[in-house]
Amino acid sequence: MRPRSRINPCAASVAQVALAWLLHQKVVSSVLVGAKRMEQFEDNLKVTKIVLSDEDLAAINEASKLPPEYPGWMLAMWSQIRAGYLANSKR
């Protein structure tokens, strides 16, 4: 995992980086902001000035990657085992 300074080079808040990351996702069409105070809302608007590079996005994706859930991890494991059986049976 890269150091925090690499993921957050512009000294933005965690919330701002999270919103900027969301805005860079192709599958996200809009972002809803849940600010209670005008100060929070104005802080969230600053996210439009944050530009994340491909390296920044990759670092955030790597740092926030979730482990595969069941049955996904099991299917992947058995696919590898079956591929090994098939490779050995062709010899």
PDB file of N, CA and C in Angstrom:
ATOM      1  N   MET A   1       0.845  -1.177   0.000  1.00  0.00           N
ATOM      2  CA  MET A   1       0.000   0.000   0.000  1.00  0.00           C
ATOM      3  C   MET A   1       0.892   1.244   0.000  1.00  0.00           C
ATOM      4  N   ARG A   2       0.503   2.217  -0.748  1.00  0.00           N
ATOM      5  CA  ARG A   2       1.296   3.439  -0.829  1.00  0.00           C
ATOM      6  C   ARG A   2       1.032   4.318   0.391  1.00  0.00           C
ATOM      7  N   PRO A   3       1.983   5.183   0.719  1.00  0.00           N
ATOM      8  CA  PRO A   3       1.767   6.075   1.861  1.00  0.00           C
ATOM      9  C   PRO A   3       0.627   7.042   1.601  1.00  0.00           C
ATOM     10  N   ARG A   4       0.043   7.512   2.663  1.00  0.00           N
ATOM     11  CA  ARG A   4      -1.107   8.417   2.571  1.00  0.00           C
ATOM     12  C   ARG A   4      -0.790   9.641   1.723  1.00  0.00           C
ATOM     13  N   SER A   5       0.419  10.165   1.817  1.00  0.00           N
ATOM     14  CA  SER A   5       0.762  11.361   1.056  1.00  0.00           C
ATOM     15  C   SER A   5       0.683  11.116  -0.451  1.00  0.00           C
ATOM     16  N   ARG A   6       0.884   9.872  -0.891  1.00  0.00           N
ATOM     17  CA  ARG A   6       0.787   9.560  -2.321  1.00  0.00           C
ATOM     18  C   ARG A   6      -0.672   9.508  -2.755  1.00  0.00           C
ATOM     19  N   ILE A   7      -1.515   8.950  -1.908  1.00  0.00           N
ATOM     20  CA  ILE A   7      -2.931   8.863  -2.244  1.00  0.00           C
ATOM     21  C   ILE A   7      -3.591  10.229  -2.124  1.00  0.00           C
ATOM     22  N   ASN A   8      -3.108  11.048  -1.218  1.00  0.00           N
ATOM     23  CA  ASN A   8      -3.718  12.338  -0.945  1.00  0.00           C
ATOM     24  C   ASN A   8      -2.694  13.460  -1.157  1.00  0.00           C
ATOM     25  N   PRO A   9      -2.228  13.655  -2.393  1.00  0.00           N
ATOM     26  CA  PRO A   9      -1.167  14.627  -2.636  1.00  0.00           C
ATOM     27  C   PRO A   9      -1.613  16.075  -2.484  1.00  0.00           C
ATOM     28  N   CYS A  10      -2.889  16.344  -2.585  1.00  0.00           N
ATOM     29  CA  CYS A  10      -3.373  17.720  -2.550  1.00  0.00           C
ATOM     30  C   CYS A  10      -3.831  18.138  -1.160  1.00  0.00           C
ATOM     31  N   ALA A  11      -3.548  17.337  -0.143  1.00  0.00           N
ATOM     32  CA  ALA A  11      -3.915  17.638   1.244  1.00  0.00           C
ATOM     33  C   ALA A  11      -5.419  17.865   1.392  1.00  0.00           C
ATOM     34  N   ALA A  12      -6.191  17.162   0.633  1.00  0.00           N
ATOM     35  CA  ALA A  12      -7.649  17.240   0.738  1.00  0.00           C
ATOM     36  C   ALA A  12      -8.110  16.348   1.882  1.00  0.00           C
ATOM     37  N   SER A  13      -9.326  16.572   2.338  1.00  0.00           N
ATOM     38  CA  SER A  13      -9.875  15.730   3.399  1.00  0.00           C
ATOM     39  C   SER A  13     -10.190  14.343   2.836  1.00  0.00           C
ATOM     40  N   VAL A  14     -10.349  13.396   3.734  1.00  0.00           N
ATOM     41  CA  VAL A  14     -10.695  12.036   3.305  1.00  0.00           C
ATOM     42  C   VAL A  14     -12.015  12.057   2.541  1.00  0.00           C
ATOM     43  N   ALA A  15     -12.971  12.842   3.029  1.00  0.00           N
ATOM     44  CA  ALA A  15     -14.271  12.940   2.352  1.00  0.00           C
ATOM     45  C   ALA A  15     -14.109  13.500   0.940  1.00  0.00           C
ATOM     46  N   GLN A  16     -13.258  14.494   0.780  1.00  0.00           N
ATOM     47  CA  GLN A  16     -13.045  15.080  -0.545  1.00  0.00           C
ATOM     48  C   GLN A  16     -12.398  14.077  -1.498  1.00  0.00           C
ATOM     49  N   VAL A  17     -11.420  13.335  -1.009  1.00  0.00           N
ATOM     50  CA  VAL A  17     -10.772  12.331  -1.864  1.00  0.00           C
ATOM     51  C   VAL A  17     -11.775  11.247  -2.242  1.00  0.00           C
ATOM     52  N   ALA A  18     -12.616  10.835  -1.290  1.00  0.00           N
ATOM     53  CA  ALA A  18     -13.630   9.816  -1.579  1.00  0.00           C
ATOM     54  C   ALA A  18     -14.613  10.310  -2.637  1.00  0.00           C
ATOM     55  N   LEU A  19     -15.058  11.543  -2.512  1.00  0.00           N
ATOM     56  CA  LEU A  19     -15.978  12.102  -3.508  1.00  0.00           C
ATOM     57  C   LEU A  19     -15.292  12.253  -4.867  1.00  0.00           C
ATOM     58  N   ALA A  20     -14.036  12.691  -4.858  1.00  0.00           N
ATOM     59  CA  ALA A  20     -13.294  12.825  -6.119  1.00  0.00           C
ATOM     60  C   ALA A  20     -13.146  11.470  -6.786  1.00  0.00           C
ATOM     61  N   TRP A  21     -12.861  10.438  -5.990  1.00  0.00           N
ATOM     62  CA  TRP A  21     -12.741   9.081  -6.536  1.00  0.00           C
ATOM     63  C   TRP A  21     -14.063   8.659  -7.170  1.00  0.00           C
ATOM     64  N   LEU A  22     -15.172   8.926  -6.469  1.00  0.00           N
ATOM     65  CA  LEU A  22     -16.488   8.576  -7.019  1.00  0.00           C
ATOM     66  C   LEU A  22     -16.737   9.283  -8.347  1.00  0.00           C
ATOM     67  N   LEU A  23     -16.392  10.554  -8.411  1.00  0.00           N
ATOM     68  CA  LEU A  23     -16.617  11.318  -9.641  1.00  0.00           C
ATOM     69  C   LEU A  23     -15.761  10.820 -10.802  1.00  0.00           C
ATOM     70  N   HIS A  24     -14.685  10.108 -10.519  1.00  0.00           N
ATOM     71  CA  HIS A  24     -13.823   9.553 -11.568  1.00  0.00           C
ATOM     72  C   HIS A  24     -14.258   8.157 -12.024  1.00  0.00           C
ATOM     73  N   GLN A  25     -15.288   7.599 -11.408  1.00  0.00           N
ATOM     74  CA  GLN A  25     -15.749   6.257 -11.770  1.00  0.00           C
ATOM     75  C   GLN A  25     -16.706   6.348 -12.957  1.00  0.00           C
ATOM     76  N   LYS A  26     -16.469   5.543 -13.976  1.00  0.00           N
ATOM     77  CA  LYS A  26     -17.302   5.583 -15.182  1.00  0.00           C
ATOM     78  C   LYS A  26     -18.733   5.135 -14.919  1.00  0.00           C
ATOM     79  N   VAL A  27     -18.927   4.261 -13.938  1.00  0.00           N
ATOM     80  CA  VAL A  27     -20.269   3.731 -13.680  1.00  0.00           C
ATOM     81  C   VAL A  27     -21.099   4.639 -12.781  1.00  0.00           C
ATOM     82  N   VAL A  28     -20.520   5.722 -12.279  1.00  0.00           N
ATOM     83  CA  VAL A  28     -21.238   6.644 -11.397  1.00  0.00           C
ATOM     84  C   VAL A  28     -21.740   7.819 -12.224  1.00  0.00           C
ATOM     85  N   SER A  29     -23.053   8.011 -12.229  1.00  0.00           N
ATOM     86  CA  SER A  29     -23.615   9.111 -13.009  1.00  0.00           C
ATOM     87  C   SER A  29     -23.858  10.352 -12.161  1.00  0.00           C
ATOM     88  N   SER A  30     -24.032  10.183 -10.858  1.00  0.00           N
ATOM     89  CA  SER A  30     -24.227  11.327  -9.971  1.00  0.00           C
ATOM     90  C   SER A  30     -23.816  10.937  -8.556  1.00  0.00           C
ATOM     91  N   VAL A  31     -23.480  11.946  -7.774  1.00  0.00           N
ATOM     92  CA  VAL A  31     -23.066  11.729  -6.392  1.00  0.00           C
ATOM     93  C   VAL A  31     -23.971  12.555  -5.496  1.00  0.00           C
ATOM     94  N   LEU A  32     -24.564  11.912  -4.511  1.00  0.00           N
ATOM     95  CA  LEU A  32     -25.403  12.611  -3.542  1.00  0.00           C
ATOM     96  C   LEU A  32     -24.558  12.960  -2.327  1.00  0.00           C
ATOM     97  N   VAL A  33     -24.611  14.214  -1.940  1.00  0.00           N
ATOM     98  CA  VAL A  33     -23.817  14.684  -0.814  1.00  0.00           C
ATOM     99  C   VAL A  33     -24.739  14.861   0.384  1.00  0.00           C
ATOM    100  N   GLY A  34     -24.353  14.302   1.520  1.00  0.00           N
ATOM    101  CA  GLY A  34     -25.192  14.370   2.721  1.00  0.00           C
ATOM    102  C   GLY A  34     -24.655  15.358   3.737  1.00  0.00           C
ATOM    103  N   ALA A  35     -24.570  16.616   3.387  1.00  0.00           N
ATOM    104  CA  ALA A  35     -24.055  17.635   4.298  1.00  0.00           C
ATOM    105  C   ALA A  35     -25.182  18.174   5.171  1.00  0.00           C
ATOM    106  N   LYS A  36     -24.880  18.333   6.464  1.00  0.00           N
ATOM    107  CA  LYS A  36     -25.864  18.900   7.389  1.00  0.00           C
ATOM    108  C   LYS A  36     -25.726  20.411   7.496  1.00  0.00           C
ATOM    109  N   ARG A  37     -24.509  20.893   7.335  1.00  0.00           N
ATOM    110  CA  ARG A  37     -24.262  22.328   7.477  1.00  0.00           C
ATOM    111  C   ARG A  37     -23.724  22.892   6.162  1.00  0.00           C
ATOM    112  N   MET A  38     -23.927  24.176   5.975  1.00  0.00           N
ATOM    113  CA  MET A  38     -23.453  24.847   4.766  1.00  0.00           C
ATOM    114  C   MET A  38     -21.931  24.723   4.645  1.00  0.00           C
ATOM    115  N   GLU A  39     -21.224  24.743   5.767  1.00  0.00           N
ATOM    116  CA  GLU A  39     -19.765  24.592   5.774  1.00  0.00           C
ATOM    117  C   GLU A  39     -19.353  23.246   5.168  1.00  0.00           C
ATOM    118  N   GLN A  40     -20.081  22.196   5.507  1.00  0.00           N
ATOM    119  CA  GLN A  40     -19.798  20.871   4.946  1.00  0.00           C
ATOM    120  C   GLN A  40     -20.076  20.854   3.448  1.00  0.00           C
ATOM    121  N   PHE A  41     -21.181  21.466   3.060  1.00  0.00           N
ATOM    122  CA  PHE A  41     -21.547  21.510   1.646  1.00  0.00           C
ATOM    123  C   PHE A  41     -20.479  22.243   0.837  1.00  0.00           C
ATOM    124  N   GLU A  42     -20.035  23.397   1.344  1.00  0.00           N
ATOM    125  CA  GLU A  42     -19.003  24.168   0.646  1.00  0.00           C
ATOM    126  C   GLU A  42     -17.691  23.386   0.574  1.00  0.00           C
ATOM    127  N   ASP A  43     -17.372  22.659   1.644  1.00  0.00           N
ATOM    128  CA  ASP A  43     -16.173  21.823   1.654  1.00  0.00           C
ATOM    129  C   ASP A  43     -16.286  20.726   0.594  1.00  0.00           C
ATOM    130  N   ASN A  44     -17.467  20.143   0.467  1.00  0.00           N
ATOM    131  CA  ASN A  44     -17.680  19.095  -0.532  1.00  0.00           C
ATOM    132  C   ASN A  44     -17.600  19.638  -1.955  1.00  0.00           C
ATOM    133  N   LEU A  45     -18.000  20.878  -2.157  1.00  0.00           N
ATOM    134  CA  LEU A  45     -17.933  21.466  -3.500  1.00  0.00           C
ATOM    135  C   LEU A  45     -16.498  21.636  -3.984  1.00  0.00           C
ATOM    136  N   LYS A  46     -15.554  21.751  -3.051  1.00  0.00           N
ATOM    137  CA  LYS A  46     -14.140  21.898  -3.429  1.00  0.00           C
ATOM    138  C   LYS A  46     -13.626  20.671  -4.170  1.00  0.00           C
ATOM    139  N   VAL A  47     -14.347  19.579  -4.069  1.00  0.00           N
ATOM    140  CA  VAL A  47     -13.933  18.334  -4.723  1.00  0.00           C
ATOM    141  C   VAL A  47     -13.890  18.483  -6.244  1.00  0.00           C
ATOM    142  N   THR A  48     -14.635  19.410  -6.782  1.00  0.00           N
ATOM    143  CA  THR A  48     -14.649  19.595  -8.235  1.00  0.00           C
ATOM    144  C   THR A  48     -13.309  20.117  -8.755  1.00  0.00           C
ATOM    145  N   LYS A  49     -12.478  20.628  -7.875  1.00  0.00           N
ATOM    146  CA  LYS A  49     -11.159  21.134  -8.265  1.00  0.00           C
ATOM    147  C   LYS A  49     -10.065  20.065  -8.143  1.00  0.00           C
ATOM    148  N   ILE A  50     -10.397  18.920  -7.552  1.00  0.00           N
ATOM    149  CA  ILE A  50      -9.411  17.856  -7.359  1.00  0.00           C
ATOM    150  C   ILE A  50      -9.335  17.002  -8.616  1.00  0.00           C
ATOM    151  N   VAL A  51      -8.130  16.835  -9.125  1.00  0.00           N
ATOM    152  CA  VAL A  51      -7.900  15.971 -10.282  1.00  0.00           C
ATOM    153  C   VAL A  51      -7.030  14.809  -9.814  1.00  0.00           C
ATOM    154  N   LEU A  52      -7.564  13.610  -9.921  1.00  0.00           N
ATOM    155  CA  LEU A  52      -6.813  12.417  -9.538  1.00  0.00           C
ATOM    156  C   LEU A  52      -6.203  11.790 -10.789  1.00  0.00           C
ATOM    157  N   SER A  53      -4.924  11.504 -10.720  1.00  0.00           N
ATOM    158  CA  SER A  53      -4.248  10.863 -11.853  1.00  0.00           C
ATOM    159  C   SER A  53      -4.603   9.378 -11.880  1.00  0.00           C
ATOM    160  N   ASP A  54      -4.234   8.719 -12.956  1.00  0.00           N
ATOM    161  CA  ASP A  54      -4.446   7.271 -13.042  1.00  0.00           C
ATOM    162  C   ASP A  54      -3.713   6.548 -11.916  1.00  0.00           C
ATOM    163  N   GLU A  55      -2.529   7.051 -11.564  1.00  0.00           N
ATOM    164  CA  GLU A  55      -1.773   6.453 -10.456  1.00  0.00           C
ATOM    165  C   GLU A  55      -2.507   6.636  -9.128  1.00  0.00           C
ATOM    166  N   ASP A  56      -3.082   7.830  -8.922  1.00  0.00           N
ATOM    167  CA  ASP A  56      -3.848   8.082  -7.696  1.00  0.00           C
ATOM    168  C   ASP A  56      -5.035   7.130  -7.612  1.00  0.00           C
ATOM    169  N   LEU A  57      -5.758   7.006  -8.717  1.00  0.00           N
ATOM    170  CA  LEU A  57      -6.929   6.126  -8.737  1.00  0.00           C
ATOM    171  C   LEU A  57      -6.532   4.679  -8.481  1.00  0.00           C
ATOM    172  N   ALA A  58      -5.428   4.245  -9.087  1.00  0.00           N
ATOM    173  CA  ALA A  58      -4.962   2.872  -8.878  1.00  0.00           C
ATOM    174  C   ALA A  58      -4.568   2.648  -7.420  1.00  0.00           C
ATOM    175  N   ALA A  59      -3.915   3.641  -6.803  1.00  0.00           N
ATOM    176  CA  ALA A  59      -3.511   3.519  -5.402  1.00  0.00           C
ATOM    177  C   ALA A  59      -4.727   3.444  -4.487  1.00  0.00           C
ATOM    178  N   ILE A  60      -5.730   4.261  -4.760  1.00  0.00           N
ATOM    179  CA  ILE A  60      -6.955   4.232  -3.948  1.00  0.00           C
ATOM    180  C   ILE A  60      -7.678   2.908  -4.150  1.00  0.00           C
ATOM    181  N   ASN A  61      -7.763   2.447  -5.392  1.00  0.00           N
ATOM    182  CA  ASN A  61      -8.413   1.159  -5.664  1.00  0.00           C
ATOM    183  C   ASN A  61      -7.712   0.025  -4.931  1.00  0.00           C
ATOM    184  N   GLU A  62      -6.385   0.036  -4.941  1.00  0.00           N
ATOM    185  CA  GLU A  62      -5.620  -1.020  -4.266  1.00  0.00           C
ATOM    186  C   GLU A  62      -5.809  -0.954  -2.754  1.00  0.00           C
ATOM    187  N   ALA A  63      -5.777   0.253  -2.201  1.00  0.00           N
ATOM    188  CA  ALA A  63      -5.908   0.419  -0.751  1.00  0.00           C
ATOM    189  C   ALA A  63      -7.301   0.049  -0.253  1.00  0.00           C
ATOM    190  N   SER A  64      -8.304   0.180  -1.104  1.00  0.00           N
ATOM    191  CA  SER A  64      -9.684  -0.069  -0.669  1.00  0.00           C
ATOM    192  C   SER A  64     -10.267  -1.368  -1.211  1.00  0.00           C
ATOM    193  N   LYS A  65      -9.410  -2.194  -1.830  1.00  0.00           N
ATOM    194  CA  LYS A  65      -9.891  -3.435  -2.426  1.00  0.00           C
ATOM    195  C   LYS A  65     -10.440  -4.374  -1.349  1.00  0.00           C
ATOM    196  N   LEU A  66     -11.622  -4.897  -1.582  1.00  0.00           N
ATOM    197  CA  LEU A  66     -12.241  -5.844  -0.657  1.00  0.00           C
ATOM    198  C   LEU A  66     -11.904  -7.268  -1.074  1.00  0.00           C
ATOM    199  N   PRO A  67     -11.786  -8.162  -0.107  1.00  0.00           N
ATOM    200  CA  PRO A  67     -11.528  -9.560  -0.473  1.00  0.00           C
ATOM    201  C   PRO A  67     -12.754 -10.160  -1.148  1.00  0.00           C
ATOM    202  N   PRO A  68     -12.554 -11.153  -2.018  1.00  0.00           N
ATOM    203  CA  PRO A  68     -13.700 -11.788  -2.670  1.00  0.00           C
ATOM    204  C   PRO A  68     -14.617 -12.434  -1.629  1.00  0.00           C
ATOM    205  N   GLU A  69     -15.900 -12.364  -1.885  1.00  0.00           N
ATOM    206  CA  GLU A  69     -16.876 -12.973  -0.985  1.00  0.00           C
ATOM    207  C   GLU A  69     -17.288 -14.339  -1.515  1.00  0.00           C
ATOM    208  N   TYR A  70     -17.834 -15.140  -0.647  1.00  0.00           N
ATOM    209  CA  TYR A  70     -18.384 -16.435  -1.032  1.00  0.00           C
ATOM    210  C   TYR A  70     -19.606 -16.191  -1.901  1.00  0.00           C
ATOM    211  N   PRO A  71     -19.819 -16.871  -2.982  1.00  0.00           N
ATOM    212  CA  PRO A  71     -19.086 -18.014  -3.494  1.00  0.00           C
ATOM    213  C   PRO A  71     -17.984 -17.644  -4.478  1.00  0.00           C
ATOM    214  N   GLY A  72     -17.723 -16.345  -4.666  1.00  0.00           N
ATOM    215  CA  GLY A  72     -16.738 -15.925  -5.664  1.00  0.00           C
ATOM    216  C   GLY A  72     -15.363 -16.516  -5.451  1.00  0.00           C
ATOM    217  N   TRP A  73     -14.870 -16.482  -4.209  1.00  0.00           N
ATOM    218  CA  TRP A  73     -13.527 -17.021  -3.953  1.00  0.00           C
ATOM    219  C   TRP A  73     -13.487 -18.523  -4.181  1.00  0.00           C
ATOM    220  N   MET A  74     -14.609 -19.208  -3.865  1.00  0.00           N
ATOM    221  CA  MET A  74     -14.644 -20.660  -4.032  1.00  0.00           C
ATOM    222  C   MET A  74     -14.669 -21.034  -5.519  1.00  0.00           C
ATOM    223  N   LEU A  75     -15.440 -20.306  -6.296  1.00  0.00           N
ATOM    224  CA  LEU A  75     -15.489 -20.568  -7.737  1.00  0.00           C
ATOM    225  C   LEU A  75     -14.125 -20.342  -8.381  1.00  0.00           C
ATOM    226  N   ALA A  76     -13.440 -19.277  -7.970  1.00  0.00           N
ATOM    227  CA  ALA A  76     -12.107 -19.000  -8.521  1.00  0.00           C
ATOM    228  C   ALA A  76     -11.129 -20.106  -8.144  1.00  0.00           C
ATOM    229  N   MET A  77     -11.202 -20.563  -6.892  1.00  0.00           N
ATOM    230  CA  MET A  77     -10.300 -21.622  -6.438  1.00  0.00           C
ATOM    231  C   MET A  77     -10.536 -22.906  -7.223  1.00  0.00           C
ATOM    232  N   TRP A  78     -11.795 -23.300  -7.371  1.00  0.00           N
ATOM    233  CA  TRP A  78     -12.097 -24.542  -8.088  1.00  0.00           C
ATOM    234  C   TRP A  78     -11.790 -24.429  -9.576  1.00  0.00           C
ATOM    235  N   SER A  79     -11.918 -23.244 -10.135  1.00  0.00           N
ATOM    236  CA  SER A  79     -11.550 -23.051 -11.544  1.00  0.00           C
ATOM    237  C   SER A  79     -10.061 -23.296 -11.744  1.00  0.00           C
ATOM    238  N   GLN A  80      -9.242 -22.825 -10.805  1.00  0.00           N
ATOM    239  CA  GLN A  80      -7.801 -23.057 -10.898  1.00  0.00           C
ATOM    240  C   GLN A  80      -7.476 -24.538 -10.743  1.00  0.00           C
ATOM    241  N   ILE A  81      -8.145 -25.199  -9.815  1.00  0.00           N
ATOM    242  CA  ILE A  81      -7.904 -26.635  -9.608  1.00  0.00           C
ATOM    243  C   ILE A  81      -8.294 -27.415 -10.857  1.00  0.00           C
ATOM    244  N   ARG A  82      -9.470 -27.101 -11.432  1.00  0.00           N
ATOM    245  CA  ARG A  82      -9.923 -27.786 -12.645  1.00  0.00           C
ATOM    246  C   ARG A  82      -8.977 -27.533 -13.810  1.00  0.00           C
ATOM    247  N   ALA A  83      -8.477 -26.313 -13.913  1.00  0.00           N
ATOM    248  CA  ALA A  83      -7.533 -25.995 -14.990  1.00  0.00           C
ATOM    249  C   ALA A  83      -6.267 -26.834 -14.842  1.00  0.00           C
ATOM    250  N   GLY A  84      -5.833 -27.046 -13.612  1.00  0.00           N
ATOM    251  CA  GLY A  84      -4.666 -27.899 -13.365  1.00  0.00           C
ATOM    252  C   GLY A  84      -4.930 -29.334 -13.769  1.00  0.00           C
ATOM    253  N   TYR A  85      -6.116 -29.848 -13.436  1.00  0.00           N
ATOM    254  CA  TYR A  85      -6.478 -31.215 -13.833  1.00  0.00           C
ATOM    255  C   TYR A  85      -6.496 -31.351 -15.349  1.00  0.00           C
ATOM    256  N   LEU A  86      -7.083 -30.364 -16.020  1.00  0.00           N
ATOM    257  CA  LEU A  86      -7.152 -30.417 -17.483  1.00  0.00           C
ATOM    258  C   LEU A  86      -5.762 -30.359 -18.110  1.00  0.00           C
ATOM    259  N   ALA A  87      -4.911 -29.512 -17.571  1.00  0.00           N
ATOM    260  CA  ALA A  87      -3.553 -29.395 -18.113  1.00  0.00           C
ATOM    261  C   ALA A  87      -2.792 -30.703 -17.938  1.00  0.00           C
ATOM    262  N   ASN A  88      -2.977 -31.376 -16.805  1.00  0.00           N
ATOM    263  CA  ASN A  88      -2.279 -32.642 -16.551  1.00  0.00           C
ATOM    264  C   ASN A  88      -2.868 -33.794 -17.355  1.00  0.00           C
ATOM    265  N   SER A  89      -4.162 -33.736 -17.659  1.00  0.00           N
ATOM    266  CA  SER A  89      -4.794 -34.839 -18.387  1.00  0.00           C
ATOM    267  C   SER A  89      -4.443 -34.825 -19.874  1.00  0.00           C
ATOM    268  N   LYS A  90      -3.986 -33.711 -20.401  1.00  0.00           N
ATOM    269  CA  LYS A  90      -3.640 -33.608 -21.822  1.00  0.00           C
ATOM    270  C   LYS A  90      -2.244 -34.133 -22.105  1.00  0.00           C
ATOM    271  N   ARG A  91      -1.509 -34.502 -21.086  1.00  0.00           N
ATOM    272  CA  ARG A  91      -0.132 -34.981 -21.283  1.00  0.00           C
ATOM    273  C   ARG A  91      -0.096 -36.394 -21.706  1.00  0.00           C
TER     274      ARG A  91
END
